[in-house]
Tab-separated table of C-alpha atoms and ligand atoms in Angstrom:
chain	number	residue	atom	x	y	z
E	88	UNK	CA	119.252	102.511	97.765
E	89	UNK	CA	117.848	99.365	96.695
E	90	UNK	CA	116.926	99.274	93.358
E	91	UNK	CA	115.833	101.973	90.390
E	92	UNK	CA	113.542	100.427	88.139
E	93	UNK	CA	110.820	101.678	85.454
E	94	UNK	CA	107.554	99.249	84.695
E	95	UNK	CA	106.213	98.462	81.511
E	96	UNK	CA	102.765	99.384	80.531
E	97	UNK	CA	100.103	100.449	82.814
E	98	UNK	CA	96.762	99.735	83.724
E	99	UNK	CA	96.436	102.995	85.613
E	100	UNK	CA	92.927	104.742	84.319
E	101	UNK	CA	95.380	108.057	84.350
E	102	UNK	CA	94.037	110.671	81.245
E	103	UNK	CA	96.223	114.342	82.126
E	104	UNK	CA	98.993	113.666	84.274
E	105	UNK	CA	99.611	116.000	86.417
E	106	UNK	CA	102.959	115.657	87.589
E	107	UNK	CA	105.036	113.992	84.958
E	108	UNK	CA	108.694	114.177	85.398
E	109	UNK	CA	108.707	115.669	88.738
E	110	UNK	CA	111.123	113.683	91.041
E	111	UNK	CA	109.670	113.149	93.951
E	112	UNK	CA	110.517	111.052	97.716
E	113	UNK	CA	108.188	110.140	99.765
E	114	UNK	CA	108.838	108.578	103.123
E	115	UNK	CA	106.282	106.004	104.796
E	116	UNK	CA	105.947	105.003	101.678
E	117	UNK	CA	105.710	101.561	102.051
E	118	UNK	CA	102.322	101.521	103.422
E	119	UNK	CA	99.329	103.626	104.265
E	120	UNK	CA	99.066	107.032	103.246
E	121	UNK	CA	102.586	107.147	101.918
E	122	UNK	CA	101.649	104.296	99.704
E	123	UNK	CA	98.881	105.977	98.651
E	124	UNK	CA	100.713	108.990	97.585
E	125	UNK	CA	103.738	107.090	96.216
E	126	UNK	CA	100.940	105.194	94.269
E	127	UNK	CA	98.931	108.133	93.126
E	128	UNK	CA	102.345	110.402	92.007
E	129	UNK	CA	103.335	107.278	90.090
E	130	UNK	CA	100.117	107.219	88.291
E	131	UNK	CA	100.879	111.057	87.456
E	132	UNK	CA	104.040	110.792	85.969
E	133	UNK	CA	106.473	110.960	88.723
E	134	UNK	CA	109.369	109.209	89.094
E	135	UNK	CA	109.154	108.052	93.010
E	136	UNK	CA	111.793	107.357	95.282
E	137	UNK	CA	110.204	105.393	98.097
E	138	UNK	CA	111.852	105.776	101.604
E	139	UNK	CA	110.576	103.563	104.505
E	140	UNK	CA	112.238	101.501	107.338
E	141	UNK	CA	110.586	98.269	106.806
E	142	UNK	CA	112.301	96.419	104.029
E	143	UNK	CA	109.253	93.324	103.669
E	144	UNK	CA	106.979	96.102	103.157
E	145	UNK	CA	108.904	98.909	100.501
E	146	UNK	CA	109.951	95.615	98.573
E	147	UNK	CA	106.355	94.669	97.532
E	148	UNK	CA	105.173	97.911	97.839
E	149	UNK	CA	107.666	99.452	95.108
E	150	UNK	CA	106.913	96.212	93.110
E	151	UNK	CA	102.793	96.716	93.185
E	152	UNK	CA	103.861	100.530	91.524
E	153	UNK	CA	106.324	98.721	88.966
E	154	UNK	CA	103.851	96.466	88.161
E	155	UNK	CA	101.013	99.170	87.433
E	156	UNK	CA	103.712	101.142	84.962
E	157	UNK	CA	105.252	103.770	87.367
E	158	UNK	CA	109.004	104.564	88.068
E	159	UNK	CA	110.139	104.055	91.833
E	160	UNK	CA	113.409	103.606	93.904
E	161	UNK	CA	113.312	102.317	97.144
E	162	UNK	CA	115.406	103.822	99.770
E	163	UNK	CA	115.504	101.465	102.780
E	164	UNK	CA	115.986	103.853	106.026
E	165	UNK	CA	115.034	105.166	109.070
E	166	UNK	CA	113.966	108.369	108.998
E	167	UNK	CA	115.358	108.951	112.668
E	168	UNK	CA	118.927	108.435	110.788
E	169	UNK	CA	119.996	111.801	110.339
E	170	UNK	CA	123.048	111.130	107.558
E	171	UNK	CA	121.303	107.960	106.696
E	172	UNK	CA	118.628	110.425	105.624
E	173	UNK	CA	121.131	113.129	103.938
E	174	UNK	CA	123.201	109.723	102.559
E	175	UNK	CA	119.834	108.506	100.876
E	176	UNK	CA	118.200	112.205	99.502
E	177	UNK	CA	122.421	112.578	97.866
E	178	UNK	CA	122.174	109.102	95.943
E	179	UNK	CA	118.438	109.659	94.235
E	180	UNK	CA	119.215	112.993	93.553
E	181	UNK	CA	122.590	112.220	91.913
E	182	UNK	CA	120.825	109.139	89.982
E	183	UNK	CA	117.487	111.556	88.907
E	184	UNK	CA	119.130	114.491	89.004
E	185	UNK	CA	117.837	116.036	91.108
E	186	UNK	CA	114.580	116.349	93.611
E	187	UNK	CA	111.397	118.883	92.543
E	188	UNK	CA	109.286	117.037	95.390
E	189	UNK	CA	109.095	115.808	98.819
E	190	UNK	CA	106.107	114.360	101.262
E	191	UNK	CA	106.751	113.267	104.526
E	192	UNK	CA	104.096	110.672	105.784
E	193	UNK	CA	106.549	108.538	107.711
E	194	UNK	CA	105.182	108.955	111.431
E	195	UNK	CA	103.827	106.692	114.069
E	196	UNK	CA	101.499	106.766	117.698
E	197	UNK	CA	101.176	105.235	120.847
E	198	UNK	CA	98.061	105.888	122.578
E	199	UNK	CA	99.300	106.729	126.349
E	200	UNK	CA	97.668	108.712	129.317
E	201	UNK	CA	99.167	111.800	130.442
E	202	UNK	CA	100.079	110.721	133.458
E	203	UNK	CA	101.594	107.299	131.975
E	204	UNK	CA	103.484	109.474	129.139
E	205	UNK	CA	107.344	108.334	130.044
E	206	UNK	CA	110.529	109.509	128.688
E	207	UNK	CA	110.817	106.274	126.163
E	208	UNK	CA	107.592	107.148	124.821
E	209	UNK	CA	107.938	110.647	124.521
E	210	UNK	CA	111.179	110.519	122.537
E	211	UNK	CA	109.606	107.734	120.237
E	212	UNK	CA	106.859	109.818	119.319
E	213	UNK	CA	109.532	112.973	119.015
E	214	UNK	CA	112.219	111.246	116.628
E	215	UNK	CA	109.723	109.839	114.453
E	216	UNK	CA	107.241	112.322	113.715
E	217	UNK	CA	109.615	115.538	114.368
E	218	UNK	CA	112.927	114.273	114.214
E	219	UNK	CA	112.714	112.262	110.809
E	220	UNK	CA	110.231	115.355	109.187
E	221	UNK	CA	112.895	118.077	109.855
E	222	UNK	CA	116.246	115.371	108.795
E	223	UNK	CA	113.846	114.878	105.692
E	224	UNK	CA	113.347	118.629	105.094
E	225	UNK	CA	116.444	119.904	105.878
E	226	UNK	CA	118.660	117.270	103.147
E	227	UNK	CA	115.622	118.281	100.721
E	228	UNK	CA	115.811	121.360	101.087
E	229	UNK	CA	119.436	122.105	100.218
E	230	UNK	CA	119.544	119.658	97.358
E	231	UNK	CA	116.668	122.489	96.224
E	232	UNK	CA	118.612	125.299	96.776
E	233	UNK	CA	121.877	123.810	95.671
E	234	UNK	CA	120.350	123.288	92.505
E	235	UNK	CA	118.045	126.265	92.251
E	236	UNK	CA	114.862	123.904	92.254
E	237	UNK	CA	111.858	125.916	93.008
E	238	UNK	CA	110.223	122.376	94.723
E	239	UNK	CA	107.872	121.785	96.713
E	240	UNK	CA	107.794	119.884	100.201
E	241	UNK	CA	104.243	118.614	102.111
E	242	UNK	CA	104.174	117.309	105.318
E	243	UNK	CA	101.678	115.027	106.549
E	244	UNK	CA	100.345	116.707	109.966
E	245	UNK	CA	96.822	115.268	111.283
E	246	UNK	CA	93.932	117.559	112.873
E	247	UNK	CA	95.462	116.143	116.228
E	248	UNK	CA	97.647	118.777	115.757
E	249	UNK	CA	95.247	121.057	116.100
E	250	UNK	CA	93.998	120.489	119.352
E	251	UNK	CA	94.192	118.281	122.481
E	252	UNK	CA	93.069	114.411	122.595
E	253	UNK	CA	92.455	112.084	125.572
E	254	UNK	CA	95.150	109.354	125.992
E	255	UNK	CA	97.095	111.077	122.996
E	256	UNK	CA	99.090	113.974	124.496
E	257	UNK	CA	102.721	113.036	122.958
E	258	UNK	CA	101.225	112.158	119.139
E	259	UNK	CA	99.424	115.883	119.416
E	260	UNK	CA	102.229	117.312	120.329
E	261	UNK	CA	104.206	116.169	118.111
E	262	UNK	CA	101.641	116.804	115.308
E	263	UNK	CA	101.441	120.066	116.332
E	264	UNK	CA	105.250	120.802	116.128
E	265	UNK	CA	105.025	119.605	112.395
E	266	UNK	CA	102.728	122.194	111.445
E	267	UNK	CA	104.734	124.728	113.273
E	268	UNK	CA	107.487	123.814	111.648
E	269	UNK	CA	105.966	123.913	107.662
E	270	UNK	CA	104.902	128.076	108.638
E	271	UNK	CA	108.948	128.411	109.838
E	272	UNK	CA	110.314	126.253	106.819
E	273	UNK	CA	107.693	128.080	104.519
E	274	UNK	CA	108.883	131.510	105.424
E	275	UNK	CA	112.830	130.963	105.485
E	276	UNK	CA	112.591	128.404	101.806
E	277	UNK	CA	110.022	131.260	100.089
E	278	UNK	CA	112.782	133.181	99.136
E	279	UNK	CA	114.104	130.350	97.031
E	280	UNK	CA	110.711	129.787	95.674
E	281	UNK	CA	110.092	126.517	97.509
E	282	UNK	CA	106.897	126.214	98.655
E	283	UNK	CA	106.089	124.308	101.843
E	284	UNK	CA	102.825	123.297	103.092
E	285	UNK	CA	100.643	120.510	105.356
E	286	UNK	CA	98.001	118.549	105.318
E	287	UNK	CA	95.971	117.444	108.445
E	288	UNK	CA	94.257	114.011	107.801
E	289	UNK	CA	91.202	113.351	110.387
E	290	UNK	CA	90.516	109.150	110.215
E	291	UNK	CA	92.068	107.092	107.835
E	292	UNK	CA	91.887	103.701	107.078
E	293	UNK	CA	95.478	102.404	107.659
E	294	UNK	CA	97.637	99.811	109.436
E	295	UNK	CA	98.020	103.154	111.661
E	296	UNK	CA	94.216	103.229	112.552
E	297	UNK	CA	93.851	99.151	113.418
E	298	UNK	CA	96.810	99.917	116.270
E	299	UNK	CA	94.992	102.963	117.424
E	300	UNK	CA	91.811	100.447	117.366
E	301	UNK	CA	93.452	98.010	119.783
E	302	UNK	CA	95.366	100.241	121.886
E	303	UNK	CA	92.173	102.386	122.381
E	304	UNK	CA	90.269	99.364	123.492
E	305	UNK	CA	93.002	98.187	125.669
E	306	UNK	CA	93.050	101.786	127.454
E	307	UNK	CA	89.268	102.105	127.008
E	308	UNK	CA	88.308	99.232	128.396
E	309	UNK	CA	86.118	98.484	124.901
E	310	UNK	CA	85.803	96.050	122.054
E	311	UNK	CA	88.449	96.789	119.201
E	312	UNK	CA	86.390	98.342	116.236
E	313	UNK	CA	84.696	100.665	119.197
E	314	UNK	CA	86.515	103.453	118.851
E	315	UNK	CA	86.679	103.669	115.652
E	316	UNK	CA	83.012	103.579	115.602
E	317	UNK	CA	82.858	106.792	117.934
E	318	UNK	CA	85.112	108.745	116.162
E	319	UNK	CA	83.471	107.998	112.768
E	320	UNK	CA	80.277	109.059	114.199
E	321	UNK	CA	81.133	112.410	114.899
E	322	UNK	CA	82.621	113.171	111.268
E	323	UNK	CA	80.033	115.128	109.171
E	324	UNK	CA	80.650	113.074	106.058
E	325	UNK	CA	79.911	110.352	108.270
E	326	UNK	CA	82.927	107.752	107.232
E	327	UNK	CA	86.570	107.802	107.981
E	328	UNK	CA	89.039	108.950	105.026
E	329	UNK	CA	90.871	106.186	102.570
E	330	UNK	CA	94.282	106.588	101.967
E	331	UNK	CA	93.620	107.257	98.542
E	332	UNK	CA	91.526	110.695	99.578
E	333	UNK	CA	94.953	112.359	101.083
E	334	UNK	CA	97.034	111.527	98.014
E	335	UNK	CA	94.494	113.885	96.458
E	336	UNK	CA	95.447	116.839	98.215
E	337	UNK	CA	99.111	115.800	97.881
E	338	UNK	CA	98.942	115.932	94.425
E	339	UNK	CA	97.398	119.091	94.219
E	340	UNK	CA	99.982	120.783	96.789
E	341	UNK	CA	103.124	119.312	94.613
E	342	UNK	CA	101.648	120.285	90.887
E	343	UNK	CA	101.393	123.462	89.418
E	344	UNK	CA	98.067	123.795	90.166
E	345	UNK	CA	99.029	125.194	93.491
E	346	UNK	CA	102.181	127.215	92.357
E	347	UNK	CA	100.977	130.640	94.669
E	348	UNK	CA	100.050	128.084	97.627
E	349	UNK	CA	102.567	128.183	100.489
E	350	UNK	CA	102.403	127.915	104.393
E	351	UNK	CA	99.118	126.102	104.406
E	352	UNK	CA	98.054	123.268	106.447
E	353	UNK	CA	94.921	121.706	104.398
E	354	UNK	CA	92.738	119.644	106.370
E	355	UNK	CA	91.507	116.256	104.782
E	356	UNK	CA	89.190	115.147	107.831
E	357	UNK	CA	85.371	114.606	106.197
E	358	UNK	CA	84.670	118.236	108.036
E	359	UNK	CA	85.435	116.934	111.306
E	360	UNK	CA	87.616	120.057	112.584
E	361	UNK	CA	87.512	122.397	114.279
E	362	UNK	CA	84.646	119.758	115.906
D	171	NAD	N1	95.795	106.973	109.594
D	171	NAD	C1	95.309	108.091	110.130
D	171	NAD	O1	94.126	108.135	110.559
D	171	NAD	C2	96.143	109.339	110.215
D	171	NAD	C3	95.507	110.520	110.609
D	171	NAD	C4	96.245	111.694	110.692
D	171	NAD	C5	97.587	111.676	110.375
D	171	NAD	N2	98.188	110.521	109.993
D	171	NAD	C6	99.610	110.571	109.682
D	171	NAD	O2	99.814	110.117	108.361
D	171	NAD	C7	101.086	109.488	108.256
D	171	NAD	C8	100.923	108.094	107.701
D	171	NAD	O3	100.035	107.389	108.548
D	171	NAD	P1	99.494	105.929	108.210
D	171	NAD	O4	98.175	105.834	108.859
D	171	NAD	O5	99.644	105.635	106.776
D	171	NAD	O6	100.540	105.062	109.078
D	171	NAD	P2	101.033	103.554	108.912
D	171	NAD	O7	101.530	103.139	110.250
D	171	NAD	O8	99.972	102.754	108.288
D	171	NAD	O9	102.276	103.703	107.924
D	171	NAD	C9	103.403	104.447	108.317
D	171	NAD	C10	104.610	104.051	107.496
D	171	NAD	O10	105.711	104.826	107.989
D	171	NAD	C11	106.836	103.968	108.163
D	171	NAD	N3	107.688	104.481	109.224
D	171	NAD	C12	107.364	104.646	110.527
D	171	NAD	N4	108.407	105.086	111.212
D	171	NAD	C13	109.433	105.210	110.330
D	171	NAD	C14	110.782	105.618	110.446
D	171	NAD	N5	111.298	105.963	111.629
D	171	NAD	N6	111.543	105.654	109.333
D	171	NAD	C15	111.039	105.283	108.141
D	171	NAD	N7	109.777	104.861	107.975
D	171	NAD	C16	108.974	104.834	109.058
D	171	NAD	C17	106.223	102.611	108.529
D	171	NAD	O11	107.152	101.548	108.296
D	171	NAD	C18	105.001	102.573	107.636
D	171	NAD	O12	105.278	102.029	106.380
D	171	NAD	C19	101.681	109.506	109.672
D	171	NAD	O13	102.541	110.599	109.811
D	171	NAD	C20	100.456	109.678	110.547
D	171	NAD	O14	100.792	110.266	111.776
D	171	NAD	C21	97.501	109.346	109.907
């Protein structure tokens, strides 16, 4: 843990917040989508502890939230880190409390043939996005149940995971596994009224989406910005998704709002699955 810290007055246009005093971590938080989300649950009352593995990064990123008025601490980790992971989910829940929340958006991609998929790149792909969720989940999780928090945890999925994609075998799979795993960690944590559910983001424009960009015109043989351009073409709403449009649906699945909503995967994608 780096730092616990509470800003002073906010410029945040925020009228009914909708999750005040709910203690929630987000991973990936530092930029991106996770940003986005730590950003928005700030905005809505929550106190946010910040988890990411890039230190430059969480530090202004939890200082842009203190600055606008919200409540952060920034956990410094890698998500891969097993007790690093149960270490960091023990120390905000002893300073808040306890946890009511989780969202894990930490993940990353390399854009790889089939054929070309090695064992390094593979595992990558696997500790990251599977890995890290289920370390995440599972300290979470028992903090929950320890303290008879009926919480609520939201992992970040993508519509990859819902079907195959040239040059992108390893991130599908491993997007797929994630939803698998919210239905298994929905139905074992229902008893203990802890709700678990996904969300699928189609295109979003991230840091994440500018490495796709090059490494698809590398592979593709195309000018960077190219594929973008395809894959925004073929979205019905006809524009890729801002980070700001998935902390939307994180919000809702976290607030009360969607108390009787469990083993869902929600997709955020402009209407571009099932394509
Ligand atoms: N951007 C998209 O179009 C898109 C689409 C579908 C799904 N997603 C998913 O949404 C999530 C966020 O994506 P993004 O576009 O914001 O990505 P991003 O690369 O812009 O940000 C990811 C963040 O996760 C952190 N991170 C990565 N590995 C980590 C680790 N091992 N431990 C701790 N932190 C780690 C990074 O430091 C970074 O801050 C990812 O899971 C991604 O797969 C993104």
């Amino acid at each position: 843990m780096i730092g616990v810290a509470a800003g002073e007055g906010s410029d945040a246009a925020v009228t009914a917040r909708r999750l005040e005093g709910v203690r929630a971590l987000v991973t990936g938080a530092a930029q991106g989508i996770g940003l986005a989300i730590a950003t928005r649950f700030a905005d809505e009352g929550a106190v946010v502890g910040m988890l990411d593995r890039s230190a430059t990064d969480l530090e202004s990123a939890a200082n842009a939230i203190l600055q606008r008025g919200g409540a952060v601490v920034s956990l410094l980790l890698d998500v891969r880190d097993r007790a690093a992971v149960k270490g960091a989910v023990d120390d905000f829940v002893a300073g808040q409390g306890g946890v009511d929340a989780l969202v894990n958006c930490a993940g990353t991609i390399t854009l790889r043939p089939f054929l070309a998929v090695d064992e390094e790149a593979w595992d990558d792909l696997m500790d990251v996005n599977c890995k890290g969720t289920l370390w995440c989940c599972q300290a979470v999780a028992e903090a929950m149940i320890g303290q008879g928090t009926r919480g609520s945890i939201v992992n970040v999925a993508s519509v990859s995971g819902r079907r195959g994609e040239i040059g992108n075998l390893a991130y599908c799979a491993t997007k797929a596994a994630v939803i698998s795993m919210t239905e298994s960690m929905a139905l074992e944590l229902a008893p203990y009224g802890i709700r678990v559910n996904a969300i699928a983001p189609g295109i979003v424009a991230t840091p994440m989406w500018d490495r796709i960009d090059e490494q698809a015109a590398t592979l593709l043989n195309i000018p960077v910005g190219e594929a973008r351009r395809r894959a925004a073409s073929t979205i019905p709403l006809a524009r890729v998704g801002e980070p700001g449009e998935i902390a939307g649906t994180a919000v809702f699945l976290t607030s009360a709002d969607a108390c009787y909503v469990t083993r869902q995967c929600i997709n955020v994608d402009g209407g571009s699955w099932p394509g």
